[in-house]
Coordinates of C-alpha atoms in Angstrom, one line a residue:
X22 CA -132.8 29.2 73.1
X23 CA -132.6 26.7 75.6
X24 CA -129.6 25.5 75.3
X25 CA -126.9 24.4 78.0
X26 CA -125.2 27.4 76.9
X27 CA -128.3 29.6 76.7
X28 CA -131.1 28.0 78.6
X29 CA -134.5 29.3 79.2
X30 CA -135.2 31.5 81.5
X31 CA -138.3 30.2 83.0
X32 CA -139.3 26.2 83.8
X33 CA -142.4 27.1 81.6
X34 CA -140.1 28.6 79.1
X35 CA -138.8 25.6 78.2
X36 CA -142.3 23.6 78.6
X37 CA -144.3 25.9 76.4
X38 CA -140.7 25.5 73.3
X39 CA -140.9 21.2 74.2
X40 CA -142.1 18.7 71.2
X41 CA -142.8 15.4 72.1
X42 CA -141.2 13.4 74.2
X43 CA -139.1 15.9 75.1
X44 CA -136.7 15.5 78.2
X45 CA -136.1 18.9 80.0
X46 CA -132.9 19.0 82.4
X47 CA -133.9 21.3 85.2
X48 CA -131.0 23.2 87.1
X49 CA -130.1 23.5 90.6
X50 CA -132.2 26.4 91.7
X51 CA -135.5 28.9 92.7
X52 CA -138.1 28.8 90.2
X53 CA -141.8 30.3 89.8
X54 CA -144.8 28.6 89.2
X55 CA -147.5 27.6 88.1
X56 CA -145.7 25.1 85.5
X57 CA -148.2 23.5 82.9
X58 CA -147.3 20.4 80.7
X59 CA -149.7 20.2 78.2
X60 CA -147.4 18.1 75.4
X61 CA -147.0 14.3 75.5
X62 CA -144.2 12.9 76.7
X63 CA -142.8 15.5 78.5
X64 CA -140.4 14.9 81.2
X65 CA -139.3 17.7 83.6
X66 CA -136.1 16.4 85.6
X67 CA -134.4 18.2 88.8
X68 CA -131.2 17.0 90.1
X69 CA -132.9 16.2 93.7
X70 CA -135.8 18.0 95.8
X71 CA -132.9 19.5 98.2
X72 CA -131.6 21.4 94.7
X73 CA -134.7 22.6 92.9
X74 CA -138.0 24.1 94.0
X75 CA -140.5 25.4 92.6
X76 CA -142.5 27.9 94.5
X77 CA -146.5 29.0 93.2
X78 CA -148.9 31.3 95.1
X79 CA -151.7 30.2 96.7
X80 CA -155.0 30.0 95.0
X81 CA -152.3 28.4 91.4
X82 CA -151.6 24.6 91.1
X83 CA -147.9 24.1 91.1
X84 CA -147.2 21.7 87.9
X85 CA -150.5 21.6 86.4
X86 CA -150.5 18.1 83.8
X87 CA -152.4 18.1 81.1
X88 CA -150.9 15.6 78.8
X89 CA -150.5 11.7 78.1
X90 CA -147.2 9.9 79.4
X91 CA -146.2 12.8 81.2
X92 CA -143.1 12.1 83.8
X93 CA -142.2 14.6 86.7
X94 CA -138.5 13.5 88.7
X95 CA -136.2 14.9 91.2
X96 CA -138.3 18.2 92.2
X97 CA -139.9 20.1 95.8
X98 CA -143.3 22.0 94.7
X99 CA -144.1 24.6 97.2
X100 CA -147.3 26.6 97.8
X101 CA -149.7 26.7 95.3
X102 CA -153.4 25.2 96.3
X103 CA -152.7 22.3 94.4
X104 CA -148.8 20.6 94.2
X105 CA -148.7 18.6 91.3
X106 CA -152.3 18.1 89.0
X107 CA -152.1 15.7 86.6
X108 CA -156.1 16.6 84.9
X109 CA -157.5 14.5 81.7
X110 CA -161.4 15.0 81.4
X111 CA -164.4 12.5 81.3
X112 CA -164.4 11.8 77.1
X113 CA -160.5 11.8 77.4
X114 CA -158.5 10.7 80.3
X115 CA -155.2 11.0 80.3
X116 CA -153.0 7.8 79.7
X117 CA -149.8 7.4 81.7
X118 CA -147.6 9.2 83.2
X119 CA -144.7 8.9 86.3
X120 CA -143.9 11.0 89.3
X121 CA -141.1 9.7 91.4
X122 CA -138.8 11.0 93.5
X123 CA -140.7 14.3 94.7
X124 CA -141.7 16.8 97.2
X125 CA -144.4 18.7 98.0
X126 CA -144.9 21.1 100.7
X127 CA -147.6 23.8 101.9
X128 CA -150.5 23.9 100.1
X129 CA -153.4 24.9 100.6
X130 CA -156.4 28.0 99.4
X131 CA -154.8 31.6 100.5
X132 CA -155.2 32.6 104.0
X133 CA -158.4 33.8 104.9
X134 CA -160.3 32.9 102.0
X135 CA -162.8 30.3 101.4
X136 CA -161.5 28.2 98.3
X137 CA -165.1 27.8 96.5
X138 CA -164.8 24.1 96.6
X139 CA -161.9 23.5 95.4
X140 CA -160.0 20.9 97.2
X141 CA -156.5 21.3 98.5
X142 CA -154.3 18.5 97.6
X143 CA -150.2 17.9 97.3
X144 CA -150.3 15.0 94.4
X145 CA -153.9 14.9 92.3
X146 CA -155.0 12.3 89.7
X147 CA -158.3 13.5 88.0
X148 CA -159.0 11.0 84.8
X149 CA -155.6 10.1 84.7
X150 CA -155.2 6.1 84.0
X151 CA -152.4 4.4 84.7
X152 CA -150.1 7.2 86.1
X153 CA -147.3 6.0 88.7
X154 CA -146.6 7.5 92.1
X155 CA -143.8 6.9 93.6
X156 CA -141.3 7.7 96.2
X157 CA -142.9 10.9 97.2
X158 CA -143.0 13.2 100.2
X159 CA -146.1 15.6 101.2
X160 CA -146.3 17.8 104.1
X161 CA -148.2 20.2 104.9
X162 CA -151.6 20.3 102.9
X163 CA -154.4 22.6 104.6
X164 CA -157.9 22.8 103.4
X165 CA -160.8 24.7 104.9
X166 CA -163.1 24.1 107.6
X167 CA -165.8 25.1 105.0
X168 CA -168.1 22.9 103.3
X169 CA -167.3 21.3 99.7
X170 CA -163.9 22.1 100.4
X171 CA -161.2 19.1 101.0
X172 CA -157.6 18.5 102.0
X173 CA -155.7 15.2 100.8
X174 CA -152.2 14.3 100.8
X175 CA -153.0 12.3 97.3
X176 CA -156.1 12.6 95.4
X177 CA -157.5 10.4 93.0
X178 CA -160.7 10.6 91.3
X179 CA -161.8 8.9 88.1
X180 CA -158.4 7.4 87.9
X181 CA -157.6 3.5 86.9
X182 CA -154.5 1.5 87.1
X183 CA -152.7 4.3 89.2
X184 CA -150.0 3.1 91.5
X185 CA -149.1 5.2 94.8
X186 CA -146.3 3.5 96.7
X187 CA -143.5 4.5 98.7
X188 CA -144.4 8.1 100.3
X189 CA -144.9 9.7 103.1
X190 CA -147.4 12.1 104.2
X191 CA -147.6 14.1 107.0
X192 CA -149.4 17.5 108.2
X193 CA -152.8 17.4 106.3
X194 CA -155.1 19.6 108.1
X195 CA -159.0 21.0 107.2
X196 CA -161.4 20.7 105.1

């Protein structure tokens, strides 16, 4: 039921059962992705990216964001071709939003296939206005050597007011 007693079983679990402006206390630990926030004012909280990871296969995005205000803390996203997406649309960008304090590592299209185009990133801001990036690390984003398919540390497209400070990035490779 998602209590401290009894809490959900699954990061998207307790996503999926959030109203808004929910804050969601995530527990040291392994967890499976993809993860996708698609209620305002969600915010998903780890205790530190050296406690909680969440792992997604390639080909998935990790956290997948897909609502206003929307703030991601204290996490390490693993795999996945895309680490953390935060994705409005043309008519309706998405309007704020905060990710501090993260990590993401190894992503990238499965091995051996070509990714149709999609491009391989570890943070992504697609129509997402005024979303904060902040004290970050990404390593290890591979893309392929194919055309119409990219690899970026951060992405932004179509994005206003969006502040990237304080990461690192290393290992970007392809594409």
């Amino acid at each position: 039921d998602g209590t401290q007693g009894h809490p959900f079983d699954t990061i998207q679990e307790a996503v999926a059962a959030a109203l808004p402006s929910t804050l969601i206390h995530v527990e040291d630990g392994s967890y499976t992705g993809p993860v996708v926030i698609d209620t305002a004012g969600v915010s998903l909280m780890g205790t530190g990216v050296e406690n909680v990871f969440i792992t997604t296969a390639a080909g998935l995005v990790g956290i997948d964001v897909l609502a206003d205000d929307v703030t991601l803390s204290g996490l390490s996203v693993q795999g996945g071709t895309v680490g953390i997406h935060f994705a409005g649309t043309a008519d309706r960008p998405l309007q704020g939003g905060r990710v501090a304090a993260i990590a993401v590592s190894n992503t990238g299209p499965p091995p051996g296939e070509w990714n149709g185009g999609m491009n391989a990133y570890g943070i992504g801001l697609v129509y997402a206005d005024g979303v904060s990036v902040t004290q970050f690390t990404v390593d290890g984003v591979t893309g392929h050597f194919k055309p119409a398919g990219l690899a970026s540390g951060v992405s932004l497209c179509w994005s206003n007011d969006a502040v990237v400070s304080g990461g690192t990035i290393n290992n970007v490779t392809g594409g």
